[in-house]
Amino acid sequence: MIHGVIMAGGSGTRFWPRSRRKHPKQLLHFTGERSMLQETFQRLVGRIPSGNVHIITNCEQTDGVCRHLPELPSENILVEPASRNTAACIGLAAVRIEKADPDGVMVIVPSDSWVDPAENFLKVIDVACKTAAQGPEMVVIGIPPTYPATGYGYIQRGSLVSESDGVRVFDVRAFKEKPDAKTAADFINSGNYYWNSGSFIWKVSTILDALREFMPDLYAALERIRESLGTPGEVQVVAREYEQAKSISIDYGVMEFARNVKVIEATYKWDDVGTWRSVENFAKPDANGNVVEARAEMIDTQNCTIAGDPDHLIATIGVNDLIIIQTPDATLVCHKDRSQDVKKIVDLLAEHGLDGFL
């Protein structure tokens, strides 16, 4: 069987003040009425039965996940007691799925990516699952880059392995860390690199074998967790093992060393929705380039992103390239070029003990 795993434990600090500890980015909606988590879930259930979709989140966000996905069985929500990056959360999902389906295929996706159209995404997933089911193949979805981004990891492709229904599969030559601007430009010009989407497909046994080889300490912890599943001491064992686990991504812990890795070229549009500025990549701007989700009156205003409560009026005069976000208790005004620095405001609030705004 195929099992979906949605990683939904991030805090989304760059989307403050809308994103908060108990209501993070993946629970926000940027287009339409559905949150990013709901959109991700709906895409997966286009191929995977809802009973086979699992959400990994943290204690603070569990209630929010339940509200947004009331149709999901409670046992399919896996709660991490501490944040330990993607290697630990993927390992936890693997041992839980292994208990019910040792030969299952895992489709692992972030909860907060924008994808369009969903039909193309499902074609890629179909090919990825067939590739992963053939043996110890580890599959990652690569995004054709549209500009020399320095905020993404890159995947260098090797030889073409197959092509099916317009979807191409390549060997992976190497994973590259986030590059500087010149290196990113070189990657783009070569035509042989993809952005790493953070979406992975593999058999349960394949990822557990890889963790045993490349992250033996984590694998040993997962074995202890496996033995506790379904027992009265499960929660305590998971908490203890997570407390001692190393915080590292699956990319650094496994993928950079793994063999039999394939990259599938995405045939859909994608954005990781990393900052408020990225909203303009998929939302519809007005004639002046403004993306507005608010009650707003604007004079001589161009290329701004404005969001606020419907009963709160935002008025602008003679401004350009600003991000203006209003909530009942906080307002952000930021130049678009500094959208990455919103996280610094969150850090400053924590430093000043203003936890009520986090």
CSV table of C-alpha atoms in Angstrom, one decimal:
chain,number,residue,atom,x,y,z
A,1,MET,CA,0.0,0.0,0.0
A,2,ILE,CA,0.9,3.6,-0.4
A,3,HIS,CA,1.0,5.8,2.7
A,4,GLY,CA,1.1,9.6,2.7
A,5,VAL,CA,3.2,11.4,5.3
A,6,ILE,CA,2.7,15.2,5.7
A,7,MET,CA,5.4,17.0,7.8
A,8,ALA,CA,3.5,19.7,9.6
A,9,GLY,CA,5.6,20.7,12.6
A,10,GLY,CA,7.2,23.9,11.3
A,11,SER,CA,6.7,27.3,13.0
A,12,GLY,CA,6.7,29.5,9.9
A,13,THR,CA,8.3,32.4,11.7
A,14,ARG,CA,8.8,34.4,8.5
A,15,PHE,CA,5.0,34.7,8.3
A,16,TRP,CA,4.6,36.6,11.6
A,17,PRO,CA,2.3,38.1,12.7
A,18,ARG,CA,-0.3,35.8,11.0
A,19,SER,CA,1.8,32.7,11.9
A,20,ARG,CA,2.1,32.0,15.6
A,21,ARG,CA,3.3,29.0,17.7
A,22,LYS,CA,-0.1,27.5,17.9
A,23,HIS,CA,-1.3,28.7,14.5
A,24,PRO,CA,1.7,28.3,12.1
A,25,LYS,CA,2.1,28.9,8.4
A,26,GLN,CA,0.6,25.6,7.3
A,27,LEU,CA,-2.7,26.5,9.0
A,28,LEU,CA,-2.9,29.8,7.1
A,29,HIS,CA,-4.7,30.2,3.8
A,30,PHE,CA,-3.3,32.3,1.0
A,31,THR,CA,-5.6,31.3,-1.9
A,32,GLY,CA,-9.2,30.2,-1.5
A,33,GLU,CA,-10.7,29.1,1.7
A,34,ARG,CA,-8.5,26.0,2.5
A,35,SER,CA,-5.3,26.2,4.6
A,36,MET,CA,-2.0,25.0,3.2
A,37,LEU,CA,-2.3,21.8,5.3
A,38,GLN,CA,-5.8,21.2,3.9
A,39,GLU,CA,-4.6,21.8,0.3
A,40,THR,CA,-1.7,19.3,0.8
A,41,PHE,CA,-4.1,16.7,2.3
A,42,GLN,CA,-6.5,17.1,-0.6
A,43,ARG,CA,-3.8,16.6,-3.1
A,44,LEU,CA,-2.6,13.4,-1.5
A,45,VAL,CA,-6.1,11.9,-1.2
A,46,GLY,CA,-6.3,12.2,-4.9
A,47,ARG,CA,-4.2,9.0,-4.9
A,48,ILE,CA,-4.0,7.8,-1.3
A,49,PRO,CA,-6.9,6.7,0.9
A,50,SER,CA,-7.4,9.2,3.7
A,51,GLY,CA,-7.0,6.5,6.2
A,52,ASN,CA,-3.4,6.0,4.9
A,53,VAL,CA,-2.4,9.7,5.3
A,54,HIS,CA,-0.4,10.5,8.4
A,55,ILE,CA,0.4,14.0,9.8
A,56,ILE,CA,3.5,14.6,11.9
A,57,THR,CA,3.3,17.7,14.1
A,58,ASN,CA,4.2,18.9,17.5
A,59,CYS,CA,2.3,19.2,20.8
A,60,GLU,CA,1.5,22.9,20.4
A,61,GLN,CA,0.0,22.4,16.9
A,62,THR,CA,-2.0,19.2,17.4
A,63,ASP,CA,-5.3,21.0,18.2
A,64,GLY,CA,-5.0,23.1,15.1
A,65,VAL,CA,-4.3,20.1,12.9
A,66,CYS,CA,-7.3,18.3,14.3
A,67,ARG,CA,-9.5,21.4,13.6
A,68,HIS,CA,-8.3,21.6,10.0
A,69,LEU,CA,-8.6,17.9,9.3
A,70,PRO,CA,-11.5,16.6,11.3
A,71,GLU,CA,-11.9,13.7,8.9
A,72,LEU,CA,-8.5,12.3,9.7
A,73,PRO,CA,-8.4,9.4,12.3
A,74,SER,CA,-6.8,10.6,15.5
A,75,GLU,CA,-4.3,7.7,15.4
A,76,ASN,CA,-3.0,9.1,12.1
A,77,ILE,CA,-1.7,12.2,13.8
A,78,LEU,CA,1.8,11.6,15.1
A,79,VAL,CA,3.0,14.0,17.7
A,80,GLU,CA,6.6,14.8,18.2
A,81,PRO,CA,7.5,15.6,21.8
A,82,ALA,CA,10.4,17.8,20.6
A,83,SER,CA,11.6,19.4,17.3
A,84,ARG,CA,14.5,17.3,15.9
A,85,ASN,CA,14.3,18.1,12.2
A,86,THR,CA,13.2,15.8,9.4
A,87,ALA,CA,15.4,12.7,9.9
A,88,ALA,CA,13.8,11.9,13.3
A,89,CYS,CA,10.2,12.7,12.2
A,90,ILE,CA,10.5,10.6,9.0
A,91,GLY,CA,12.0,7.7,11.1
A,92,LEU,CA,9.1,7.9,13.5
A,93,ALA,CA,6.6,7.8,10.7
A,94,ALA,CA,8.5,4.8,9.2
A,95,VAL,CA,8.4,2.6,12.3
A,96,ARG,CA,4.7,3.4,12.9
A,97,ILE,CA,3.8,2.6,9.3
A,98,GLU,CA,6.0,-0.5,9.4
A,99,LYS,CA,3.9,-2.0,12.2
A,100,ALA,CA,0.8,-2.1,9.9
A,101,ASP,CA,2.5,-2.4,6.5
A,102,PRO,CA,6.2,-3.5,6.4
A,103,ASP,CA,6.2,-3.4,2.6
A,104,GLY,CA,4.4,-0.1,2.3
A,105,VAL,CA,5.6,2.9,0.2
A,106,MET,CA,5.9,6.3,1.9
A,107,VAL,CA,5.1,9.5,0.1
A,108,ILE,CA,6.6,12.3,2.3
A,109,VAL,CA,5.7,15.9,1.6
A,110,PRO,CA,5.9,19.2,3.4
A,111,SER,CA,2.6,20.7,4.6
A,112,ASP,CA,3.4,24.2,3.3
A,113,SER,CA,4.2,24.1,-0.4
A,114,TRP,CA,2.2,25.6,-3.2
A,115,VAL,CA,1.6,23.2,-6.1
A,116,ASP,CA,-0.3,23.7,-9.4
A,117,PRO,CA,-1.9,21.9,-11.1
A,118,ALA,CA,-2.7,19.0,-8.8
A,119,GLU,CA,-3.1,16.6,-11.7
A,120,ASN,CA,0.5,17.0,-12.7
A,121,PHE,CA,1.6,16.4,-9.1
A,122,LEU,CA,-0.4,13.2,-9.0
A,123,LYS,CA,1.3,12.0,-12.3
A,124,VAL,CA,4.7,12.6,-10.7
A,125,ILE,CA,3.6,10.7,-7.6
A,126,ASP,CA,2.4,7.8,-9.6
A,127,VAL,CA,5.8,7.5,-11.4
A,128,ALA,CA,7.7,8.0,-8.1
A,129,CYS,CA,5.7,5.2,-6.3
A,130,LYS,CA,6.3,2.8,-9.1
A,131,THR,CA,10.0,3.6,-9.1
A,132,ALA,CA,10.3,3.2,-5.3
A,133,ALA,CA,8.4,0.0,-5.2
A,134,GLN,CA,10.8,-1.8,-7.6
A,135,GLY,CA,13.5,-2.1,-4.9
A,136,PRO,CA,15.8,-0.1,-2.7
A,137,GLU,CA,15.3,3.1,-4.7
A,138,MET,CA,15.1,6.4,-2.9
A,139,VAL,CA,13.2,9.0,-4.9
A,140,VAL,CA,13.2,12.8,-4.5
A,141,ILE,CA,11.2,15.2,-6.5
A,142,GLY,CA,13.3,17.9,-8.1
A,143,ILE,CA,11.9,21.3,-9.2
A,144,PRO,CA,13.3,22.9,-12.4
A,145,PRO,CA,14.8,26.1,-11.1
A,146,THR,CA,13.5,29.4,-12.5
A,147,TYR,CA,16.1,31.7,-11.0
A,148,PRO,CA,19.5,31.3,-9.2
A,149,ALA,CA,18.0,30.9,-5.7
A,150,THR,CA,20.5,30.8,-2.8
A,151,GLY,CA,17.9,29.6,-0.2
A,152,TYR,CA,17.3,26.1,-1.6
A,153,GLY,CA,19.4,23.0,-1.7
A,154,TYR,CA,20.1,21.6,-5.2
A,155,ILE,CA,20.1,18.2,-6.8
A,156,GLN,CA,22.6,17.4,-9.6
A,157,ARG,CA,21.1,15.0,-12.0
A,158,GLY,CA,22.9,12.2,-13.8
A,159,SER,CA,21.7,9.9,-16.6
A,160,LEU,CA,18.1,9.6,-17.8
A,161,VAL,CA,16.7,6.4,-16.4
A,162,SER,CA,13.2,6.4,-17.8
A,163,GLU,CA,10.3,8.6,-19.1
A,164,SER,CA,6.7,7.8,-18.6
A,165,ASP,CA,3.6,9.9,-19.4
A,166,GLY,CA,5.9,12.9,-19.8
A,167,VAL,CA,7.6,12.4,-16.4
A,168,ARG,CA,11.3,12.0,-16.5
A,169,VAL,CA,13.4,10.0,-14.0
A,170,PHE,CA,17.2,10.6,-13.6
A,171,ASP,CA,20.0,9.1,-11.5
A,172,VAL,CA,21.2,11.5,-8.8
A,173,ARG,CA,24.8,12.5,-9.1
A,174,ALA,CA,25.0,14.7,-6.0
A,175,PHE,CA,23.1,16.8,-3.4
A,176,LYS,CA,24.4,20.3,-3.1
A,177,GLU,CA,24.0,22.6,0.0
A,178,LYS,CA,22.5,26.1,-0.4
A,179,PRO,CA,24.9,27.9,-2.7
A,180,ASP,CA,26.2,31.4,-3.0
A,181,ALA,CA,24.9,33.6,-5.8
A,182,LYS,CA,27.6,32.8,-8.3
A,183,THR,CA,27.4,29.0,-7.7
A,184,ALA,CA,23.6,29.1,-8.0
A,185,ALA,CA,24.0,30.9,-11.3
A,186,ASP,CA,26.5,28.2,-12.5
A,187,PHE,CA,24.0,25.5,-11.5
A,188,ILE,CA,21.2,27.2,-13.5
A,189,ASN,CA,23.4,27.7,-16.6
A,190,SER,CA,24.5,24.0,-16.6
A,191,GLY,CA,20.9,22.8,-17.0
A,192,ASN,CA,21.6,19.8,-14.8
A,193,TYR,CA,20.3,20.9,-11.4
A,194,TYR,CA,17.0,21.0,-9.6
A,195,TRP,CA,15.8,22.6,-6.5
A,196,ASN,CA,15.3,20.1,-3.7
A,197,SER,CA,11.5,20.1,-3.0
A,198,GLY,CA,11.8,18.2,0.3
A,199,SER,CA,9.4,15.5,-1.0
A,200,PHE,CA,10.6,11.9,-0.9
A,201,ILE,CA,9.2,8.6,-1.9
A,202,TRP,CA,10.5,5.2,-0.8
A,203,LYS,CA,9.6,1.9,0.8
A,204,VAL,CA,9.5,1.7,4.5
A,205,SER,CA,12.2,-0.9,4.5
A,206,THR,CA,14.4,1.2,2.3
A,207,ILE,CA,14.5,4.2,4.5
A,208,LEU,CA,14.9,2.1,7.7
A,209,ASP,CA,17.8,0.3,6.1
A,210,ALA,CA,19.4,3.7,5.1
A,211,LEU,CA,18.9,5.0,8.7
A,212,ARG,CA,20.6,1.8,10.0
A,213,GLU,CA,23.6,2.4,7.8
A,214,PHE,CA,24.0,6.1,7.9
A,215,MET,CA,22.4,7.1,11.2
A,216,PRO,CA,22.9,4.1,13.5
A,217,ASP,CA,22.2,6.1,16.7
A,218,LEU,CA,18.8,7.3,15.4
A,219,TYR,CA,18.0,3.8,14.1
A,220,ALA,CA,18.8,2.3,17.6
A,221,ALA,CA,16.4,4.9,19.1
A,222,LEU,CA,13.7,4.0,16.5
A,223,GLU,CA,14.1,0.3,17.4
A,224,ARG,CA,13.4,1.1,21.1
A,225,ILE,CA,10.4,3.2,19.9
A,226,ARG,CA,9.2,0.3,17.7
A,227,GLU,CA,9.2,-2.0,20.7
A,228,SER,CA,7.1,0.4,22.8
A,229,LEU,CA,4.4,1.0,20.2
A,230,GLY,CA,1.0,0.0,21.5
A,231,THR,CA,2.2,-0.4,25.1
A,232,PRO,CA,1.4,1.8,28.1
A,233,GLY,CA,5.0,3.2,28.1
A,234,GLU,CA,4.9,4.4,24.4
A,235,VAL,CA,4.6,8.1,25.1
A,236,GLN,CA,7.4,8.0,27.7
A,237,VAL,CA,9.7,6.1,25.4
A,238,VAL,CA,9.2,8.4,22.4
A,239,ALA,CA,9.8,11.4,24.6
A,240,ARG,CA,13.0,10.0,26.1
A,241,GLU,CA,14.4,9.0,22.7
A,242,TYR,CA,13.5,12.3,21.1
A,243,GLU,CA,15.2,14.2,23.9
A,244,GLN,CA,18.5,12.5,23.1
A,245,ALA,CA,18.1,12.4,19.3
A,246,LYS,CA,20.3,14.5,17.1
A,247,SER,CA,18.6,17.4,15.2
A,248,ILE,CA,19.5,16.9,11.6
A,249,SER,CA,17.7,16.9,8.3
A,250,ILE,CA,17.2,13.7,6.2
A,251,ASP,CA,19.2,15.4,3.5
A,252,TYR,CA,22.3,15.8,5.6
A,253,GLY,CA,21.8,12.6,7.6
A,254,VAL,CA,21.0,10.2,4.7
A,255,MET,CA,20.5,11.5,1.2
A,256,GLU,CA,24.0,12.9,0.7
A,257,PHE,CA,25.5,9.5,1.4
A,258,ALA,CA,22.8,7.2,0.0
A,259,ARG,CA,23.1,5.1,-3.2
A,260,ASN,CA,20.3,4.2,-5.6
A,261,VAL,CA,18.8,7.7,-5.4
A,262,LYS,CA,16.6,8.9,-8.3
A,263,VAL,CA,15.3,12.4,-8.9
A,264,ILE,CA,11.9,12.9,-10.7
A,265,GLU,CA,11.5,16.2,-12.6
A,266,ALA,CA,8.4,18.0,-11.4
A,267,THR,CA,6.0,18.9,-14.2
A,268,TYR,CA,4.0,21.3,-12.0
A,269,LYS,CA,4.6,24.8,-10.7
A,270,TRP,CA,5.9,24.9,-7.1
A,271,ASP,CA,6.8,27.4,-4.4
A,272,ASP,CA,7.9,26.7,-0.9
A,273,VAL,CA,6.0,29.8,0.3
A,274,GLY,CA,9.0,30.8,2.5
A,275,THR,CA,8.3,34.4,3.1
A,276,TRP,CA,5.5,37.0,2.7
A,277,ARG,CA,7.1,38.1,-0.6
A,278,SER,CA,6.6,34.6,-2.1
A,279,VAL,CA,2.8,35.1,-1.9
A,280,GLU,CA,3.0,37.2,-5.0
A,281,ASN,CA,4.3,34.2,-7.0
A,282,PHE,CA,0.9,32.5,-6.9
A,283,ALA,CA,-1.7,35.1,-5.8
A,284,LYS,CA,-3.3,37.4,-8.4
A,285,PRO,CA,-2.1,41.0,-8.2
A,286,ASP,CA,-4.2,44.0,-9.2
A,287,ALA,CA,-3.4,46.3,-12.0
A,288,ASN,CA,-0.7,48.0,-9.9
A,289,GLY,CA,1.0,44.8,-8.8
A,290,ASN,CA,-0.6,44.8,-5.4
A,291,VAL,CA,-1.6,41.5,-3.7
A,292,VAL,CA,-4.4,42.5,-1.3
A,293,GLU,CA,-6.3,40.3,1.2
A,294,ALA,CA,-7.7,43.1,3.3
A,295,ARG,CA,-10.1,46.0,3.4
A,296,ALA,CA,-7.8,48.5,1.8
A,297,GLU,CA,-7.9,51.9,0.2
A,298,MET,CA,-4.8,52.8,-1.8
A,299,ILE,CA,-3.4,55.9,-3.5
A,300,ASP,CA,-0.3,55.8,-5.6
A,301,THR,CA,0.6,52.3,-4.2
A,302,GLN,CA,2.4,49.7,-6.3
A,303,ASN,CA,3.8,46.2,-5.8
A,304,CYS,CA,2.7,45.8,-2.2
A,305,THR,CA,1.4,42.8,-0.3
A,306,ILE,CA,-1.3,43.8,2.1
A,307,ALA,CA,-3.3,41.5,4.4
A,308,GLY,CA,-5.6,42.3,7.3
A,309,ASP,CA,-8.9,41.7,9.1
A,310,PRO,CA,-12.0,42.5,7.0
A,311,ASP,CA,-13.3,45.0,9.6
A,312,HIS,CA,-10.0,46.9,9.8
A,313,LEU,CA,-9.3,49.4,7.1
A,314,ILE,CA,-5.7,49.8,5.8
A,315,ALA,CA,-5.0,53.0,3.9
A,316,THR,CA,-1.8,53.6,1.9
A,317,ILE,CA,-0.4,56.6,0.1
A,318,GLY,CA,2.6,56.8,-2.1
A,319,VAL,CA,4.3,53.6,-1.1
A,320,ASN,CA,6.0,50.8,-3.1
A,321,ASP,CA,7.3,47.3,-2.5
A,322,LEU,CA,6.0,47.0,1.1
A,323,ILE,CA,4.6,44.1,3.0
A,324,ILE,CA,1.8,45.3,5.4
A,325,ILE,CA,0.2,42.6,7.6
A,326,GLN,CA,-2.4,43.5,10.2
A,327,THR,CA,-3.7,41.2,13.0
A,328,PRO,CA,-5.8,42.2,16.0
A,329,ASP,CA,-2.7,42.4,18.2
A,330,ALA,CA,0.2,43.2,15.9
A,331,THR,CA,1.1,44.9,12.6
A,332,LEU,CA,4.1,44.3,10.4
A,333,VAL,CA,5.4,46.8,8.0
A,334,CYS,CA,8.4,45.6,6.0
A,335,HIS,CA,10.2,46.3,2.7
A,336,LYS,CA,9.9,43.3,0.4
A,337,ASP,CA,13.7,43.1,0.1
A,338,ARG,CA,13.8,42.4,3.9
A,339,SER,CA,11.1,39.7,4.0
A,340,GLN,CA,13.6,37.1,5.1
A,341,ASP,CA,14.3,39.2,8.2
A,342,VAL,CA,10.8,38.8,9.7
A,343,LYS,CA,12.2,35.9,11.6
A,344,LYS,CA,14.5,38.4,13.4
A,345,ILE,CA,11.5,40.2,14.7
A,346,VAL,CA,10.2,36.9,16.2
A,347,ASP,CA,13.6,36.3,17.8
A,348,LEU,CA,13.6,39.9,19.2
A,349,LEU,CA,10.1,39.3,20.7
A,350,ALA,CA,11.3,36.2,22.4
A,351,GLU,CA,14.4,38.0,23.7
A,352,HIS,CA,12.3,40.7,25.2
A,353,GLY,CA,9.9,38.2,26.8
A,354,LEU,CA,6.9,39.2,24.7
A,355,ASP,CA,5.7,35.6,24.4
A,356,GLY,CA,2.1,36.7,24.1
A,357,PHE,CA,2.9,37.8,20.5
A,358,LEU,CA,4.6,34.6,19.5
